[in-house]
Amino acid sequence: MKDTRNSDDSLEKAIALAGEAIRGARSIVVLTGSGVSAESAIPTFREAHEALVDDEGNTMSALWAEFDPQTLATPEAFDRDPEMVTRWYDWRRLKCLEAEPNQGHLALAEIERRTRDRGGAFTLLTQNVDGLHQRAGSGRVIELHGSIMSWRCSRTGRRTEIPGDAFETYPPLHPETGDPLRPGVVWFGEALPPDAIDTAMHTLASCDLFVSIGTSSVVYPAAGFIHLAREAGARTIEVNPDATPISGAIDIALRGKSGEVLPVLVEKLGS
Ligand code: APR
C-alpha cells in the first residue's frame, strides 16, 4: 500500500491523489467528527472545556469552568444533576443554531452531489450532533451520536417540539409527561441508534473509499470503522491537521483544516 503522508509542501500532491481516488470510487463512506465544525466556531468536543474557561466575557464560563464536558456526557451525570447537564447541552445547542456551515461542510455536500451524478454511492457518517452537514446540503447523513436539536422525555422517550431559543427551565420538562427532557445525543455508555449503526456497517462492508475527517479517532465504534472499510478492500484518506491513532492505516493523509483542504479537493474533481 502506498503511503502518501504529506509534509506541507506535498499537500497539493496528496490532494490531487485524493481527488483521483474520489473520482474513481464506486462507493464512498465519509466519517466526520467535531473538527469539521471547528471552523464554524463550534469548539471541538475535547477543546470545549478550554474554550469555556478562556471565554471571560461569557457568563456561562464561571459556571462551566470546573466541569469537564466529557464527564457531563453520561446518563449518570444527568441523573445526578439534570439542571447542570441540560444547561450545558442547551448552551451547546444555541451555539450550534448560531453557527453557519463552513467551507468544509459545503465541499462535502458538493462531493456527494458529484459522486451521485456519476452514479456512485455516498454515505456521510457523522459523530457530530450539530446539524451543520444537513444545513450545508448533504443528503445522506447518518447521525451516529444523535442530534442536539431533538430532545425527548427522559422517562418515556417521547419526543417533543423545542423552542428556537433557550429553554425556560432547567431541566426542561416534557409538556405532556411532566418529566425532565434530555438531549437526543448518545452519551458515553449508551448504545448508538440501531438504524445508524446498521447503515454504517452495511455501507462500510461494501465501500471502496473511506474518508475520515476531523475526528480524533478515540471514541468507538466510529474509531474502528476504518478497519472494517479496509477489510472490505477500501482505500483510505484522512483529513486532519494532526495525526491520530488511525493515521498508520491511511493511504492518503491530508494534513490540514477541512475548511481549507476540502474546497481545494472539490476543485480537483473538475466539473
Ligand atoms: N479540520 C479538520 N480537523 C480538525 C480541525 C479542522 N479545522 N480542527 C481540529 N481538528 C481535529 C483535531 O485534530 C482532532 O483530531 O478534529 C479532531 C477533534 O477530535 P475530538 O474533539 O476528539 O472530536 P471527535 O473525534 O468528534 O470526538 C468523538 O467523542 O465525546 C465524544 O460524542 C463525542 O462525537 C464526539 C466523539
mmCIF file of C-alpha atoms and ligand atoms in Angstrom:
data_model
loop_
_atom_site.group_PDB
_atom_site.id
_atom_site.type_symbol
_atom_site.label_atom_id
_atom_site.label_comp_id
_atom_site.label_asym_id
_atom_site.label_seq_id
_atom_site.Cartn_x
_atom_site.Cartn_y
_atom_site.Cartn_z
ATOM 1 C CA MET A 1 0.000 0.000 0.000
ATOM 2 C CA LYS A 2 1.304 3.380 -0.968
ATOM 3 C CA ASP A 3 1.995 5.733 1.931
ATOM 4 C CA THR A 4 1.407 9.297 0.859
ATOM 5 C CA ARG A 5 1.565 11.047 4.225
ATOM 6 C CA ASN A 6 2.394 14.574 3.317
ATOM 7 C CA SER A 7 4.539 17.344 4.642
ATOM 8 C CA ASP A 8 3.114 20.805 3.947
ATOM 9 C CA ASP A 9 4.808 21.122 0.580
ATOM 10 C CA SER A 10 3.333 17.864 -0.652
ATOM 11 C CA LEU A 11 -0.217 18.674 0.445
ATOM 12 C CA GLU A 12 -1.116 19.792 -3.052
ATOM 13 C CA LYS A 13 0.075 16.475 -4.489
ATOM 14 C CA ALA A 14 -1.805 14.483 -1.852
ATOM 15 C CA ILE A 15 -4.977 16.458 -2.587
ATOM 16 C CA ALA A 16 -4.596 15.604 -6.282
ATOM 17 C CA LEU A 17 -4.269 11.904 -5.394
ATOM 18 C CA ALA A 18 -7.318 12.135 -3.141
ATOM 19 C CA GLY A 19 -9.240 13.765 -5.992
ATOM 20 C CA GLU A 20 -8.374 10.845 -8.267
ATOM 21 C CA ALA A 21 -9.455 8.368 -5.587
ATOM 22 C CA ILE A 22 -12.802 10.153 -5.179
ATOM 23 C CA ARG A 23 -13.408 10.362 -8.926
ATOM 24 C CA GLY A 24 -12.719 6.655 -9.316
ATOM 25 C CA ALA A 25 -14.654 5.395 -6.287
ATOM 26 C CA ARG A 26 -17.841 3.382 -6.669
ATOM 27 C CA SER A 27 -18.970 3.723 -3.054
ATOM 28 C CA ILE A 28 -17.627 6.372 -0.682
ATOM 29 C CA VAL A 29 -18.096 6.425 3.084
ATOM 30 C CA VAL A 30 -17.079 9.604 4.900
ATOM 31 C CA LEU A 31 -16.788 9.720 8.687
ATOM 32 C CA THR A 32 -16.722 13.158 10.312
ATOM 33 C CA GLY A 33 -16.019 14.389 13.822
ATOM 34 C CA SER A 34 -16.126 17.709 15.596
ATOM 35 C CA GLY A 35 -13.024 19.017 13.753
ATOM 36 C CA VAL A 36 -15.248 19.588 10.711
ATOM 37 C CA SER A 37 -17.275 22.114 12.701
ATOM 38 C CA ALA A 38 -14.275 23.810 14.350
ATOM 39 C CA GLU A 39 -14.174 26.415 11.566
ATOM 40 C CA SER A 40 -17.833 27.184 12.261
ATOM 41 C CA ALA A 41 -16.700 28.331 15.718
ATOM 42 C CA ILE A 42 -18.092 25.285 17.490
ATOM 43 C CA PRO A 43 -15.279 24.143 19.770
ATOM 44 C CA THR A 44 -14.252 20.531 19.123
ATOM 45 C CA PHE A 45 -15.510 18.193 21.792
ATOM 46 C CA ARG A 46 -12.199 17.890 23.562
ATOM 47 C CA GLU A 47 -11.491 21.640 23.260
ATOM 48 C CA ALA A 48 -14.857 22.722 24.607
ATOM 49 C CA HIS A 49 -13.737 22.875 28.192
ATOM 50 C CA GLU A 50 -10.743 25.069 27.426
ATOM 51 C CA ALA A 51 -12.837 27.395 25.266
ATOM 52 C CA LEU A 52 -15.335 27.920 28.034
ATOM 53 C CA VAL A 53 -12.713 28.649 30.637
ATOM 54 C CA ASP A 54 -10.928 31.104 28.349
ATOM 55 C CA ASP A 55 -14.038 32.985 27.364
ATOM 56 C CA GLU A 56 -14.224 35.539 30.153
ATOM 57 C CA GLY A 57 -16.963 37.545 28.513
ATOM 58 C CA ASN A 58 -19.239 34.546 28.592
ATOM 59 C CA THR A 59 -21.485 34.431 31.649
ATOM 60 C CA MET A 60 -21.532 30.653 31.381
ATOM 61 C CA SER A 61 -17.793 30.364 31.769
ATOM 62 C CA ALA A 62 -17.693 30.621 35.562
ATOM 63 C CA LEU A 63 -20.454 28.067 35.803
ATOM 64 C CA TRP A 64 -18.749 25.604 33.478
ATOM 65 C CA ALA A 65 -15.140 26.169 34.464
ATOM 66 C CA GLU A 66 -14.972 23.324 36.944
ATOM 67 C CA PHE A 67 -16.709 20.791 34.687
ATOM 68 C CA ASP A 68 -15.180 18.564 32.104
ATOM 69 C CA PRO A 69 -17.672 18.120 29.234
ATOM 70 C CA GLN A 70 -16.684 14.502 28.976
ATOM 71 C CA THR A 71 -17.974 13.888 32.496
ATOM 72 C CA LEU A 72 -21.238 15.671 31.641
ATOM 73 C CA ALA A 73 -21.870 13.364 28.682
ATOM 74 C CA THR A 74 -23.150 10.430 30.708
ATOM 75 C CA PRO A 75 -26.557 9.192 31.911
ATOM 76 C CA GLU A 76 -25.144 9.180 35.446
ATOM 77 C CA ALA A 77 -24.344 12.895 35.257
ATOM 78 C CA PHE A 78 -27.903 13.589 34.064
ATOM 79 C CA ASP A 79 -29.412 11.517 36.886
ATOM 80 C CA ARG A 80 -27.200 13.267 39.427
ATOM 81 C CA ASP A 81 -27.640 16.817 38.191
ATOM 82 C CA PRO A 82 -30.199 17.221 35.379
ATOM 83 C CA GLU A 83 -30.157 21.009 35.725
ATOM 84 C CA MET A 84 -26.430 21.269 35.134
ATOM 85 C CA VAL A 85 -26.368 18.798 32.273
ATOM 86 C CA THR A 86 -29.333 20.311 30.441
ATOM 87 C CA ARG A 87 -27.929 23.839 30.865
ATOM 88 C CA TRP A 88 -24.683 22.667 29.292
ATOM 89 C CA TYR A 89 -26.421 20.959 26.364
ATOM 90 C CA ASP A 90 -28.764 23.901 25.811
ATOM 91 C CA TRP A 91 -25.752 26.229 25.737
ATOM 92 C CA ARG A 92 -24.190 23.942 23.102
ATOM 93 C CA ARG A 93 -27.495 23.730 21.167
ATOM 94 C CA LEU A 94 -27.796 27.514 20.940
ATOM 95 C CA LYS A 95 -24.153 27.754 19.794
ATOM 96 C CA CYS A 96 -24.930 25.219 17.057
ATOM 97 C CA LEU A 97 -28.015 27.161 15.967
ATOM 98 C CA GLU A 98 -25.993 30.393 15.749
ATOM 99 C CA ALA A 99 -23.231 28.689 13.746
ATOM 100 C CA GLU A 100 -23.146 28.512 9.959
ATOM 101 C CA PRO A 101 -21.863 25.596 7.876
ATOM 102 C CA ASN A 102 -18.281 26.273 6.763
ATOM 103 C CA GLN A 103 -16.432 25.622 3.500
ATOM 104 C CA GLY A 104 -15.654 22.071 4.616
ATOM 105 C CA HIS A 105 -19.335 21.196 5.150
ATOM 106 C CA LEU A 106 -20.222 22.782 1.804
ATOM 107 C CA ALA A 107 -17.443 20.926 -0.008
ATOM 108 C CA LEU A 108 -18.662 17.591 1.380
ATOM 109 C CA ALA A 109 -22.173 18.298 0.097
ATOM 110 C CA GLU A 110 -20.648 19.062 -3.303
ATOM 111 C CA ILE A 111 -18.570 15.854 -3.327
ATOM 112 C CA GLU A 112 -21.739 13.905 -2.543
ATOM 113 C CA ARG A 113 -23.614 15.611 -5.395
ATOM 114 C CA ARG A 114 -20.872 14.906 -7.903
ATOM 115 C CA THR A 115 -20.476 11.304 -6.778
ATOM 116 C CA ARG A 116 -24.196 10.673 -7.173
ATOM 117 C CA ASP A 117 -24.297 12.473 -10.535
ATOM 118 C CA ARG A 118 -21.844 9.950 -11.930
ATOM 119 C CA GLY A 119 -23.785 7.038 -10.430
ATOM 120 C CA GLY A 120 -21.650 6.443 -7.335
ATOM 121 C CA ALA A 121 -22.856 5.840 -3.787
ATOM 122 C CA PHE A 122 -22.043 8.264 -0.976
ATOM 123 C CA THR A 123 -22.755 7.971 2.748
ATOM 124 C CA LEU A 124 -21.792 10.520 5.369
ATOM 125 C CA LEU A 125 -21.477 9.067 8.859
ATOM 126 C CA THR A 126 -21.118 11.822 11.423
ATOM 127 C CA GLN A 127 -20.342 11.827 15.118
ATOM 128 C CA ASN A 128 -21.475 15.442 15.204
ATOM 129 C CA VAL A 129 -24.807 16.398 16.722
ATOM 130 C CA ASP A 130 -24.893 19.961 15.385
ATOM 131 C CA GLY A 131 -26.915 19.503 12.173
ATOM 132 C CA LEU A 132 -24.438 21.531 10.099
ATOM 133 C CA HIS A 133 -23.943 18.854 7.410
ATOM 134 C CA GLN A 134 -27.672 18.822 6.698
ATOM 135 C CA ARG A 135 -27.783 22.633 6.635
ATOM 136 C CA ALA A 136 -24.879 22.607 4.147
ATOM 137 C CA GLY A 137 -26.942 20.428 1.786
ATOM 138 C CA SER A 138 -25.601 16.930 2.473
ATOM 139 C CA GLY A 139 -28.374 14.493 1.541
ATOM 140 C CA ARG A 140 -27.478 11.223 3.204
ATOM 141 C CA VAL A 141 -26.300 11.980 6.719
ATOM 142 C CA ILE A 142 -26.249 9.246 9.358
ATOM 143 C CA GLU A 143 -26.094 10.755 12.846
ATOM 144 C CA LEU A 144 -24.191 8.151 14.848
ATOM 145 C CA HIS A 145 -24.337 10.159 18.071
ATOM 146 C CA GLY A 146 -27.856 11.543 17.631
ATOM 147 C CA SER A 147 -28.785 15.206 17.457
ATOM 148 C CA ILE A 148 -28.631 18.054 19.940
ATOM 149 C CA MET A 149 -31.659 19.584 18.183
ATOM 150 C CA SER A 150 -34.016 16.790 19.142
ATOM 151 C CA TRP A 151 -34.938 16.339 22.812
ATOM 152 C CA ARG A 152 -37.070 13.659 24.420
ATOM 153 C CA CYS A 153 -38.711 12.688 27.686
ATOM 154 C CA SER A 154 -36.077 11.057 29.890
ATOM 155 C CA ARG A 155 -38.634 8.556 31.215
ATOM 156 C CA THR A 156 -40.789 7.599 28.221
ATOM 157 C CA GLY A 157 -38.548 8.563 25.313
ATOM 158 C CA ARG A 158 -41.357 10.680 23.778
ATOM 159 C CA ARG A 159 -40.033 13.464 21.610
ATOM 160 C CA THR A 160 -41.403 16.983 21.694
ATOM 161 C CA GLU A 161 -41.046 20.314 19.929
ATOM 162 C CA ILE A 162 -38.407 22.534 21.488
ATOM 163 C CA PRO A 163 -38.035 26.328 21.360
ATOM 164 C CA GLY A 164 -35.690 28.122 18.947
ATOM 165 C CA ASP A 165 -34.220 29.999 21.914
ATOM 166 C CA ALA A 166 -33.244 28.943 25.435
ATOM 167 C CA PHE A 167 -35.477 26.667 27.493
ATOM 168 C CA GLU A 168 -37.425 28.373 30.260
ATOM 169 C CA THR A 169 -36.432 25.891 32.959
ATOM 170 C CA TYR A 170 -33.527 23.516 33.578
ATOM 171 C CA PRO A 171 -34.148 20.745 33.219
ATOM 172 C CA PRO A 172 -36.832 21.499 30.640
ATOM 173 C CA LEU A 173 -39.976 19.423 31.187
ATOM 174 C CA HIS A 174 -41.942 17.372 28.672
ATOM 175 C CA PRO A 175 -45.248 19.243 28.149
ATOM 176 C CA GLU A 176 -47.319 16.039 28.408
ATOM 177 C CA THR A 177 -45.444 13.723 30.744
ATOM 178 C CA GLY A 178 -44.021 16.445 33.003
ATOM 179 C CA ASP A 179 -40.737 14.551 33.226
ATOM 180 C CA PRO A 180 -37.340 16.121 32.500
ATOM 181 C CA LEU A 181 -36.325 16.323 28.848
ATOM 182 C CA ARG A 182 -32.909 15.088 27.808
ATOM 183 C CA PRO A 183 -30.982 15.880 24.628
ATOM 184 C CA GLY A 184 -31.194 13.305 21.845
ATOM 185 C CA VAL A 185 -27.459 12.694 21.867
ATOM 186 C CA VAL A 186 -25.661 9.447 22.608
ATOM 187 C CA TRP A 187 -23.868 9.633 25.936
ATOM 188 C CA PHE A 188 -20.845 7.609 26.987
ATOM 189 C CA GLY A 189 -22.044 4.167 27.978
ATOM 190 C CA GLU A 190 -25.147 4.328 25.747
ATOM 191 C CA ALA A 191 -25.788 2.320 22.594
ATOM 192 C CA LEU A 192 -25.698 4.022 19.211
ATOM 193 C CA PRO A 193 -29.062 4.283 17.398
ATOM 194 C CA PRO A 194 -29.589 0.795 15.882
ATOM 195 C CA ASP A 195 -30.598 2.141 12.437
ATOM 196 C CA ALA A 196 -27.496 4.325 12.285
ATOM 197 C CA ILE A 197 -25.128 1.523 13.238
ATOM 198 C CA ASP A 198 -26.822 -0.883 10.786
ATOM 199 C CA THR A 199 -26.388 1.578 7.937
ATOM 200 C CA ALA A 200 -22.802 2.225 8.947
ATOM 201 C CA MET A 201 -21.939 -1.487 8.977
ATOM 202 C CA HIS A 202 -23.703 -2.129 5.707
ATOM 203 C CA THR A 203 -22.061 0.739 3.815
ATOM 204 C CA LEU A 204 -18.612 0.081 5.304
ATOM 205 C CA ALA A 205 -18.768 -3.551 4.203
ATOM 206 C CA SER A 206 -19.223 -2.521 0.584
ATOM 207 C CA CYS A 207 -17.294 0.746 0.269
ATOM 208 C CA ASP A 208 -14.179 1.169 -1.838
ATOM 209 C CA LEU A 209 -13.136 4.540 -0.384
ATOM 210 C CA PHE A 210 -13.206 5.574 3.275
ATOM 211 C CA VAL A 211 -12.523 9.175 4.298
ATOM 212 C CA SER A 212 -12.032 10.177 7.945
ATOM 213 C CA ILE A 213 -12.321 13.914 8.569
ATOM 214 C CA GLY A 214 -11.859 15.934 11.747
ATOM 215 C CA THR A 215 -12.073 13.149 14.268
ATOM 216 C CA SER A 216 -9.511 12.191 16.900
ATOM 217 C CA SER A 217 -10.490 8.527 16.344
ATOM 218 C CA VAL A 218 -10.511 7.657 20.012
ATOM 219 C CA VAL A 219 -14.227 7.006 20.548
ATOM 220 C CA TYR A 220 -15.562 3.611 19.470
ATOM 221 C CA PRO A 221 -17.241 2.216 17.499
ATOM 222 C CA ALA A 222 -16.548 5.011 14.970
ATOM 223 C CA ALA A 223 -12.800 4.824 15.629
ATOM 224 C CA GLY A 224 -12.862 1.229 14.343
ATOM 225 C CA PHE A 225 -14.732 1.953 11.105
ATOM 226 C CA ILE A 226 -11.525 2.354 9.136
ATOM 227 C CA HIS A 227 -10.617 -1.262 9.839
ATOM 228 C CA LEU A 228 -13.980 -2.501 8.557
ATOM 229 C CA ALA A 229 -13.509 -0.415 5.414
ATOM 230 C CA ARG A 230 -10.016 -1.809 4.896
ATOM 231 C CA GLU A 231 -11.300 -5.343 5.333
ATOM 232 C CA ALA A 232 -13.710 -4.542 2.504
ATOM 233 C CA GLY A 233 -10.702 -3.516 0.396
ATOM 234 C CA ALA A 234 -11.277 0.240 0.568
ATOM 235 C CA ARG A 235 -8.601 2.871 0.116
ATOM 236 C CA THR A 236 -8.388 5.374 2.957
ATOM 237 C CA ILE A 237 -7.986 9.131 3.276
ATOM 238 C CA GLU A 238 -7.635 11.231 6.437
ATOM 239 C CA VAL A 239 -8.191 14.994 6.644
ATOM 240 C CA ASN A 240 -6.890 16.346 9.944
ATOM 241 C CA PRO A 241 -4.182 18.873 10.877
ATOM 242 C CA ASP A 242 -2.799 16.283 13.321
ATOM 243 C CA ALA A 243 -2.026 12.596 13.180
ATOM 244 C CA THR A 244 -4.450 10.314 15.028
ATOM 245 C CA PRO A 245 -4.383 6.695 16.203
ATOM 246 C CA ILE A 246 -5.669 5.591 12.759
ATOM 247 C CA SER A 247 -3.062 7.518 10.763
ATOM 248 C CA GLY A 248 -0.950 4.378 10.314
ATOM 249 C CA ALA A 249 -3.808 2.777 8.364
ATOM 250 C CA ILE A 250 -4.210 5.739 5.992
ATOM 251 C CA ASP A 251 -3.258 5.674 2.299
ATOM 252 C CA ILE A 252 -3.555 9.407 1.676
ATOM 253 C CA ALA A 253 -3.148 11.828 4.590
ATOM 254 C CA LEU A 254 -4.211 15.430 4.053
ATOM 255 C CA ARG A 255 -2.709 17.311 6.968
ATOM 256 C CA GLY A 256 -4.759 20.478 7.079
ATOM 257 C CA LYS A 257 -8.038 22.019 8.147
ATOM 258 C CA SER A 258 -11.095 20.550 6.473
ATOM 259 C CA GLY A 259 -12.434 24.019 5.613
ATOM 260 C CA GLU A 260 -9.247 24.681 3.634
ATOM 261 C CA VAL A 261 -8.390 21.254 2.217
ATOM 262 C CA LEU A 262 -11.843 20.084 1.078
ATOM 263 C CA PRO A 263 -12.660 23.063 -1.196
ATOM 264 C CA VAL A 264 -9.321 22.527 -2.999
ATOM 265 C CA LEU A 265 -10.192 18.862 -3.310
ATOM 266 C CA VAL A 266 -13.515 19.777 -4.937
ATOM 267 C CA GLU A 267 -11.635 21.934 -7.460
ATOM 268 C CA LYS A 268 -9.510 18.893 -8.343
ATOM 269 C CA LEU A 269 -12.656 16.924 -9.146
ATOM 270 C CA GLY A 270 -13.387 19.211 -12.083
ATOM 271 C CA SER A 271 -16.967 19.848 -13.094
HETATM 272 N N1 APR B 1 -10.234 20.446 10.341
HETATM 273 C C1 APR B 1 -10.074 19.107 10.499
HETATM 274 N N2 APR B 1 -9.812 18.532 11.686
HETATM 275 C C2 APR B 1 -9.696 19.329 12.754
HETATM 276 C C3 APR B 1 -9.839 20.737 12.672
HETATM 277 C C4 APR B 1 -10.122 21.296 11.393
HETATM 278 N N3 APR B 1 -10.284 22.609 11.219
HETATM 279 N N4 APR B 1 -9.669 21.258 13.912
HETATM 280 C C5 APR B 1 -9.435 20.222 14.730
HETATM 281 N N5 APR B 1 -9.435 19.063 14.032
HETATM 282 C C6 APR B 1 -9.268 17.685 14.528
HETATM 283 C C7 APR B 1 -8.386 17.560 15.744
HETATM 284 O O1 APR B 1 -7.024 17.433 15.362
HETATM 285 C C8 APR B 1 -8.925 16.275 16.365
HETATM 286 O O2 APR B 1 -8.260 15.142 15.829
HETATM 287 O O3 APR B 1 -10.525 17.246 14.920
HETATM 288 C C9 APR B 1 -10.391 16.238 15.920
HETATM 289 C C10 APR B 1 -11.398 16.527 17.001
HETATM 290 O O4 APR B 1 -11.342 15.490 17.935
HETATM 291 P P1 APR B 1 -12.372 15.387 19.155
HETATM 292 O O5 APR B 1 -12.501 16.714 19.848
HETATM 293 O O6 APR B 1 -11.949 14.207 19.942
HETATM 294 O O7 APR B 1 -13.782 15.127 18.456
HETATM 295 P P2 APR B 1 -14.398 13.806 17.879
HETATM 296 O O8 APR B 1 -13.377 12.916 17.257
HETATM 297 O O9 APR B 1 -15.561 14.230 17.054
HETATM 298 O O10 APR B 1 -14.952 13.109 19.181
HETATM 299 C C11 APR B 1 -15.716 11.947 19.002
HETATM 300 O O11 APR B 1 -16.341 11.851 21.226
HETATM 301 O O12 APR B 1 -17.027 12.551 23.197
HETATM 302 C C12 APR B 1 -17.435 12.053 22.036
HETATM 303 O O13 APR B 1 -19.601 12.209 21.288
HETATM 304 C C13 APR B 1 -18.408 12.923 21.310
HETATM 305 O O14 APR B 1 -18.805 12.859 18.984
HETATM 306 C C14 APR B 1 -17.815 13.043 19.948
HETATM 307 C C15 APR B 1 -16.827 11.880 19.945
#
